[in-house]
Amino acid sequence: MKTPLVAILRGITAKEVDIHIPILIDAGFDAIEIPLNSPDWATSIAIAVKNYGEKTLIGAGTVLDVISVDKLAKLGCRLIVTPNTNSDVIKQAIKYGMEILPGCATATEAFIAIAAGASKIKLFPSSVFGPDYIRALKSVLPPQIQVFAVGGVTPDNLAEYMQAGCVGAGLGSDLYRAGQSAEITKSKALAFIASYQNAKKN
């Protein structure tokens, strides 16, 4: 990812995919996640892959089992994001050549994910642990492992997480809430991109 920010579109409908994803791509996002607890997620992901798969990394979130990974591979999904640490899901995603971003909360879970083949981990929920926890976790992880902050990340605090050692973040309700207008998506997307770019400079 050139811009390692994952737009989490929880609750998006199939009719809204062509409204919001182009805005996010134009703003600078190159990773989109549609969680599997969204309505008719399979249709939404299929549309996203067909219309935007060559422009951005289209992925699925809240992936809990291997069967879901198999279904997503058939849809052309290229990114798997999980809320938990499941070695079987990680290995299956890697088998398909997908990017995998497994959710971890502790050093134990992080090392389980790494042992299964993950090169990136998602610290969730980041707002509960905070930047100091991330610094402590980073101190024991292999240096090549990339950490993404997910949960409670805003344009105002993104820089704090990056200064703590995160390469980027997954952005949920502070970027997109189900049913919001295209104008709100654009405003929030640009705010996050600007925050990321400013953090990279400092």
PDB file of C-alpha atoms in Angstrom:
ATOM      1  CA  MET A   1       0.000   0.000   0.000  1.00  0.00           C
ATOM      2  CA  LYS A   2       1.384   3.403  -0.965  1.00  0.00           C
ATOM      3  CA  THR A   3      -0.946   4.995   1.552  1.00  0.00           C
ATOM      4  CA  PRO A   4      -1.403   2.393   4.302  1.00  0.00           C
ATOM      5  CA  LEU A   5      -4.852   3.512   5.391  1.00  0.00           C
ATOM      6  CA  VAL A   6      -7.695   1.007   5.107  1.00  0.00           C
ATOM      7  CA  ALA A   7     -11.165   2.491   4.601  1.00  0.00           C
ATOM      8  CA  ILE A   8     -13.642   0.335   6.543  1.00  0.00           C
ATOM      9  CA  LEU A   9     -17.087   0.634   4.959  1.00  0.00           C
ATOM     10  CA  ARG A  10     -19.147  -1.173   7.574  1.00  0.00           C
ATOM     11  CA  GLY A  11     -22.823  -1.182   6.680  1.00  0.00           C
ATOM     12  CA  ILE A  12     -22.437  -0.049   3.079  1.00  0.00           C
ATOM     13  CA  THR A  13     -25.047  -1.374   0.642  1.00  0.00           C
ATOM     14  CA  ALA A  14     -24.542  -2.563  -2.918  1.00  0.00           C
ATOM     15  CA  LYS A  15     -26.235   0.589  -4.236  1.00  0.00           C
ATOM     16  CA  GLU A  16     -23.764   2.793  -2.341  1.00  0.00           C
ATOM     17  CA  VAL A  17     -20.544   1.132  -3.515  1.00  0.00           C
ATOM     18  CA  ASP A  18     -20.295   3.230  -6.681  1.00  0.00           C
ATOM     19  CA  ILE A  19     -20.963   6.389  -4.681  1.00  0.00           C
ATOM     20  CA  HIS A  20     -18.352   6.138  -1.939  1.00  0.00           C
ATOM     21  CA  ILE A  21     -15.460   4.045  -3.273  1.00  0.00           C
ATOM     22  CA  PRO A  22     -14.576   6.434  -6.159  1.00  0.00           C
ATOM     23  CA  ILE A  23     -14.443   9.293  -3.646  1.00  0.00           C
ATOM     24  CA  LEU A  24     -12.047   7.340  -1.438  1.00  0.00           C
ATOM     25  CA  ILE A  25      -9.826   6.401  -4.380  1.00  0.00           C
ATOM     26  CA  ASP A  26      -9.720  10.017  -5.588  1.00  0.00           C
ATOM     27  CA  ALA A  27      -8.787  11.147  -2.077  1.00  0.00           C
ATOM     28  CA  GLY A  28      -5.814   8.759  -2.028  1.00  0.00           C
ATOM     29  CA  PHE A  29      -7.004   5.540  -0.388  1.00  0.00           C
ATOM     30  CA  ASP A  30      -5.681   2.352  -1.949  1.00  0.00           C
ATOM     31  CA  ALA A  31      -7.275  -0.199   0.387  1.00  0.00           C
ATOM     32  CA  ILE A  32     -11.016  -0.669   0.894  1.00  0.00           C
ATOM     33  CA  GLU A  33     -12.569  -3.081   3.393  1.00  0.00           C
ATOM     34  CA  ILE A  34     -16.211  -4.167   3.309  1.00  0.00           C
ATOM     35  CA  PRO A  35     -16.979  -6.076   6.538  1.00  0.00           C
ATOM     36  CA  LEU A  36     -18.958  -9.279   6.288  1.00  0.00           C
ATOM     37  CA  ASN A  37     -21.555  -7.990   8.750  1.00  0.00           C
ATOM     38  CA  SER A  38     -22.649  -5.457   6.125  1.00  0.00           C
ATOM     39  CA  PRO A  39     -25.910  -6.075   4.221  1.00  0.00           C
ATOM     40  CA  ASP A  40     -25.511  -8.267   1.120  1.00  0.00           C
ATOM     41  CA  TRP A  41     -21.737  -8.047   1.433  1.00  0.00           C
ATOM     42  CA  ALA A  42     -21.088 -10.544  -1.367  1.00  0.00           C
ATOM     43  CA  THR A  43     -22.840  -8.341  -3.928  1.00  0.00           C
ATOM     44  CA  SER A  44     -21.070  -5.230  -2.652  1.00  0.00           C
ATOM     45  CA  ILE A  45     -17.650  -6.865  -2.813  1.00  0.00           C
ATOM     46  CA  ALA A  46     -18.325  -8.283  -6.286  1.00  0.00           C
ATOM     47  CA  ILE A  47     -19.250  -4.806  -7.558  1.00  0.00           C
ATOM     48  CA  ALA A  48     -16.223  -3.262  -5.867  1.00  0.00           C
ATOM     49  CA  VAL A  49     -13.853  -5.852  -7.352  1.00  0.00           C
ATOM     50  CA  LYS A  50     -15.328  -5.498 -10.852  1.00  0.00           C
ATOM     51  CA  ASN A  51     -15.378  -1.693 -10.925  1.00  0.00           C
ATOM     52  CA  TYR A  52     -12.367  -0.769  -8.779  1.00  0.00           C
ATOM     53  CA  GLY A  53     -10.219  -3.867  -8.328  1.00  0.00           C
ATOM     54  CA  GLU A  54      -7.563  -2.570 -10.714  1.00  0.00           C
ATOM     55  CA  LYS A  55      -7.379   0.805  -8.977  1.00  0.00           C
ATOM     56  CA  THR A  56      -7.340  -0.169  -5.316  1.00  0.00           C
ATOM     57  CA  LEU A  57      -7.035  -3.163  -2.985  1.00  0.00           C
ATOM     58  CA  ILE A  58     -10.550  -4.476  -2.386  1.00  0.00           C
ATOM     59  CA  GLY A  59     -10.940  -6.471   0.783  1.00  0.00           C
ATOM     60  CA  ALA A  60     -13.303  -7.953   3.319  1.00  0.00           C
ATOM     61  CA  GLY A  61     -13.378  -7.453   7.058  1.00  0.00           C
ATOM     62  CA  THR A  62     -14.748  -9.364  10.040  1.00  0.00           C
ATOM     63  CA  VAL A  63     -13.635 -12.584   8.324  1.00  0.00           C
ATOM     64  CA  LEU A  64     -13.945 -15.359  10.898  1.00  0.00           C
ATOM     65  CA  ASP A  65     -13.469 -18.682   9.131  1.00  0.00           C
ATOM     66  CA  VAL A  66     -11.787 -20.506   6.264  1.00  0.00           C
ATOM     67  CA  ILE A  67     -15.067 -21.025   4.389  1.00  0.00           C
ATOM     68  CA  SER A  68     -15.470 -17.252   4.160  1.00  0.00           C
ATOM     69  CA  VAL A  69     -11.932 -16.918   2.795  1.00  0.00           C
ATOM     70  CA  ASP A  70     -12.774 -19.459   0.089  1.00  0.00           C
ATOM     71  CA  LYS A  71     -15.914 -17.527  -0.881  1.00  0.00           C
ATOM     72  CA  LEU A  72     -14.012 -14.244  -0.952  1.00  0.00           C
ATOM     73  CA  ALA A  73     -11.274 -15.700  -3.149  1.00  0.00           C
ATOM     74  CA  LYS A  74     -13.924 -16.659  -5.711  1.00  0.00           C
ATOM     75  CA  LEU A  75     -15.206 -13.065  -5.646  1.00  0.00           C
ATOM     76  CA  GLY A  76     -11.718 -11.762  -6.447  1.00  0.00           C
ATOM     77  CA  CYS A  77     -11.142 -10.271  -3.029  1.00  0.00           C
ATOM     78  CA  ARG A  78      -7.469  -9.419  -2.396  1.00  0.00           C
ATOM     79  CA  LEU A  79      -7.429  -8.370   1.262  1.00  0.00           C
ATOM     80  CA  ILE A  80      -8.621 -10.286   4.318  1.00  0.00           C
ATOM     81  CA  VAL A  81      -9.049  -8.447   7.625  1.00  0.00           C
ATOM     82  CA  THR A  82      -9.983 -10.258  10.822  1.00  0.00           C
ATOM     83  CA  PRO A  83     -11.028  -9.054  14.282  1.00  0.00           C
ATOM     84  CA  ASN A  84      -9.198 -11.954  15.928  1.00  0.00           C
ATOM     85  CA  THR A  85      -6.140 -14.177  15.569  1.00  0.00           C
ATOM     86  CA  ASN A  86      -7.059 -17.317  13.643  1.00  0.00           C
ATOM     87  CA  SER A  87      -4.112 -19.244  12.208  1.00  0.00           C
ATOM     88  CA  ASP A  88      -6.271 -21.219   9.774  1.00  0.00           C
ATOM     89  CA  VAL A  89      -7.757 -18.044   8.277  1.00  0.00           C
ATOM     90  CA  ILE A  90      -4.293 -16.490   7.956  1.00  0.00           C
ATOM     91  CA  LYS A  91      -2.851 -19.548   6.228  1.00  0.00           C
ATOM     92  CA  GLN A  92      -5.816 -19.849   3.849  1.00  0.00           C
ATOM     93  CA  ALA A  93      -5.575 -16.186   2.823  1.00  0.00           C
ATOM     94  CA  ILE A  94      -1.845 -16.591   2.165  1.00  0.00           C
ATOM     95  CA  LYS A  95      -2.562 -19.744   0.149  1.00  0.00           C
ATOM     96  CA  TYR A  96      -4.684 -17.612  -2.196  1.00  0.00           C
ATOM     97  CA  GLY A  97      -2.045 -14.900  -2.407  1.00  0.00           C
ATOM     98  CA  MET A  98      -4.201 -12.415  -0.516  1.00  0.00           C
ATOM     99  CA  GLU A  99      -3.027  -9.670   1.785  1.00  0.00           C
ATOM    100  CA  ILE A 100      -3.899 -10.631   5.364  1.00  0.00           C
ATOM    101  CA  LEU A 101      -4.365  -8.211   8.248  1.00  0.00           C
ATOM    102  CA  PRO A 102      -5.207 -10.270  11.343  1.00  0.00           C
ATOM    103  CA  GLY A 103      -6.547  -8.682  14.498  1.00  0.00           C
ATOM    104  CA  CYS A 104      -4.340  -8.982  17.578  1.00  0.00           C
ATOM    105  CA  ALA A 105      -4.533  -7.547  21.078  1.00  0.00           C
ATOM    106  CA  THR A 106      -1.533  -9.092  22.844  1.00  0.00           C
ATOM    107  CA  ALA A 107       2.036 -10.097  22.110  1.00  0.00           C
ATOM    108  CA  THR A 108       0.963 -13.734  22.297  1.00  0.00           C
ATOM    109  CA  GLU A 109      -1.670 -13.236  19.601  1.00  0.00           C
ATOM    110  CA  ALA A 110       0.740 -11.212  17.472  1.00  0.00           C
ATOM    111  CA  PHE A 111       3.334 -14.003  17.527  1.00  0.00           C
ATOM    112  CA  ILE A 112       0.661 -16.609  16.728  1.00  0.00           C
ATOM    113  CA  ALA A 113      -0.261 -14.540  13.659  1.00  0.00           C
ATOM    114  CA  ILE A 114       3.385 -14.168  12.660  1.00  0.00           C
ATOM    115  CA  ALA A 115       3.982 -17.906  13.046  1.00  0.00           C
ATOM    116  CA  ALA A 116       1.038 -18.513  10.694  1.00  0.00           C
ATOM    117  CA  GLY A 117       2.686 -16.305   8.080  1.00  0.00           C
ATOM    118  CA  ALA A 118       1.344 -12.805   8.692  1.00  0.00           C
ATOM    119  CA  SER A 119       3.702  -9.912   7.944  1.00  0.00           C
ATOM    120  CA  LYS A 120       1.203  -7.294   9.086  1.00  0.00           C
ATOM    121  CA  ILE A 121      -0.970  -7.169  12.192  1.00  0.00           C
ATOM    122  CA  LYS A 122      -3.935  -5.077  13.215  1.00  0.00           C
ATOM    123  CA  LEU A 123      -3.898  -3.902  16.831  1.00  0.00           C
ATOM    124  CA  PHE A 124      -7.540  -3.841  17.827  1.00  0.00           C
ATOM    125  CA  PRO A 125      -9.067  -1.987  19.588  1.00  0.00           C
ATOM    126  CA  SER A 126      -6.231   0.553  19.500  1.00  0.00           C
ATOM    127  CA  SER A 127      -8.068   3.255  21.441  1.00  0.00           C
ATOM    128  CA  VAL A 128      -8.276   0.961  24.461  1.00  0.00           C
ATOM    129  CA  PHE A 129      -4.531   0.241  24.453  1.00  0.00           C
ATOM    130  CA  GLY A 130      -3.150   3.568  23.244  1.00  0.00           C
ATOM    131  CA  PRO A 131       0.194   4.586  21.685  1.00  0.00           C
ATOM    132  CA  ASP A 132       2.298   3.602  24.719  1.00  0.00           C
ATOM    133  CA  TYR A 133       1.083   0.019  24.456  1.00  0.00           C
ATOM    134  CA  ILE A 134       1.972  -0.007  20.765  1.00  0.00           C
ATOM    135  CA  ARG A 135       5.520   1.170  21.561  1.00  0.00           C
ATOM    136  CA  ALA A 136       5.901  -1.654  24.072  1.00  0.00           C
ATOM    137  CA  LEU A 137       4.510  -4.229  21.635  1.00  0.00           C
ATOM    138  CA  LYS A 138       6.716  -2.981  18.794  1.00  0.00           C
ATOM    139  CA  SER A 139       9.792  -3.393  20.993  1.00  0.00           C
ATOM    140  CA  VAL A 140       9.372  -7.187  20.998  1.00  0.00           C
ATOM    141  CA  LEU A 141       8.080  -7.752  17.470  1.00  0.00           C
ATOM    142  CA  PRO A 142      10.410  -8.534  14.550  1.00  0.00           C
ATOM    143  CA  PRO A 143      11.276  -5.200  12.899  1.00  0.00           C
ATOM    144  CA  GLN A 144       9.801  -6.200   9.539  1.00  0.00           C
ATOM    145  CA  ILE A 145       6.308  -6.726  11.012  1.00  0.00           C
ATOM    146  CA  GLN A 146       4.008  -3.829  10.163  1.00  0.00           C
ATOM    147  CA  VAL A 147       1.460  -2.733  12.756  1.00  0.00           C
ATOM    148  CA  PHE A 148      -1.822  -1.037  11.871  1.00  0.00           C
ATOM    149  CA  ALA A 149      -3.891   0.776  14.489  1.00  0.00           C
ATOM    150  CA  VAL A 150      -7.616   0.038  14.249  1.00  0.00           C
ATOM    151  CA  GLY A 151     -10.403   1.247  16.501  1.00  0.00           C
ATOM    152  CA  GLY A 152     -10.812   4.857  17.561  1.00  0.00           C
ATOM    153  CA  VAL A 153      -8.300   6.333  15.117  1.00  0.00           C
ATOM    154  CA  THR A 154      -9.170   9.898  14.068  1.00  0.00           C
ATOM    155  CA  PRO A 155      -7.446  12.571  11.972  1.00  0.00           C
ATOM    156  CA  ASP A 156      -6.452  14.227  15.247  1.00  0.00           C
ATOM    157  CA  ASN A 157      -4.710  11.198  16.787  1.00  0.00           C
ATOM    158  CA  LEU A 158      -3.425   9.332  13.721  1.00  0.00           C
ATOM    159  CA  ALA A 159       0.004  10.951  14.064  1.00  0.00           C
ATOM    160  CA  GLU A 160       0.317   9.673  17.653  1.00  0.00           C
ATOM    161  CA  TYR A 161      -0.146   6.093  16.521  1.00  0.00           C
ATOM    162  CA  MET A 162       2.351   6.513  13.701  1.00  0.00           C
ATOM    163  CA  GLN A 163       4.890   8.059  16.073  1.00  0.00           C
ATOM    164  CA  ALA A 164       4.397   5.004  18.289  1.00  0.00           C
ATOM    165  CA  GLY A 165       5.444   2.735  15.425  1.00  0.00           C
ATOM    166  CA  CYS A 166       2.331   2.044  13.341  1.00  0.00           C
ATOM    167  CA  VAL A 167       2.772   2.204   9.577  1.00  0.00           C
ATOM    168  CA  GLY A 168      -0.878   3.080   9.093  1.00  0.00           C
ATOM    169  CA  ALA A 169      -4.398   2.438  10.300  1.00  0.00           C
ATOM    170  CA  GLY A 170      -7.797   1.007   9.588  1.00  0.00           C
ATOM    171  CA  LEU A 171     -10.461   3.701   9.693  1.00  0.00           C
ATOM    172  CA  GLY A 172     -14.011   2.852  10.631  1.00  0.00           C
ATOM    173  CA  SER A 173     -16.787   5.040  11.999  1.00  0.00           C
ATOM    174  CA  ASP A 174     -14.624   8.170  12.054  1.00  0.00           C
ATOM    175  CA  LEU A 175     -14.384   7.846   8.259  1.00  0.00           C
ATOM    176  CA  TYR A 176     -17.624   6.159   7.247  1.00  0.00           C
ATOM    177  CA  ARG A 177     -20.962   5.516   8.906  1.00  0.00           C
ATOM    178  CA  ALA A 178     -23.717   3.618   7.140  1.00  0.00           C
ATOM    179  CA  GLY A 179     -25.968   5.914   5.191  1.00  0.00           C
ATOM    180  CA  GLN A 180     -23.783   9.007   5.269  1.00  0.00           C
ATOM    181  CA  SER A 181     -23.666  11.345   2.283  1.00  0.00           C
ATOM    182  CA  ALA A 182     -20.987  11.444  -0.391  1.00  0.00           C
ATOM    183  CA  GLU A 183     -20.045  14.930   0.794  1.00  0.00           C
ATOM    184  CA  ILE A 184     -19.305  13.689   4.308  1.00  0.00           C
ATOM    185  CA  THR A 185     -17.250  10.790   2.946  1.00  0.00           C
ATOM    186  CA  LYS A 186     -15.178  13.177   0.847  1.00  0.00           C
ATOM    187  CA  SER A 187     -14.588  15.596   3.728  1.00  0.00           C
ATOM    188  CA  LYS A 188     -13.542  12.858   6.139  1.00  0.00           C
ATOM    189  CA  ALA A 189     -11.406  11.065   3.565  1.00  0.00           C
ATOM    190  CA  LEU A 190      -9.456  14.206   2.739  1.00  0.00           C
ATOM    191  CA  ALA A 191      -8.970  14.950   6.437  1.00  0.00           C
ATOM    192  CA  PHE A 192      -7.447  11.507   7.038  1.00  0.00           C
ATOM    193  CA  ILE A 193      -5.193  11.693   3.975  1.00  0.00           C
ATOM    194  CA  ALA A 194      -3.950  15.133   5.036  1.00  0.00           C
ATOM    195  CA  SER A 195      -3.318  13.868   8.566  1.00  0.00           C
ATOM    196  CA  TYR A 196      -1.337  10.895   7.241  1.00  0.00           C
ATOM    197  CA  GLN A 197       0.746  13.049   4.906  1.00  0.00           C
ATOM    198  CA  ASN A 198       1.513  15.542   7.678  1.00  0.00           C
ATOM    199  CA  ALA A 199       2.498  12.712  10.030  1.00  0.00           C
ATOM    200  CA  LYS A 200       4.877  11.308   7.423  1.00  0.00           C
ATOM    201  CA  LYS A 201       6.614  14.668   7.123  1.00  0.00           C
ATOM    202  CA  ASN A 202       7.211  14.996  10.865  1.00  0.00           C
TER     203      ASN A 202
END
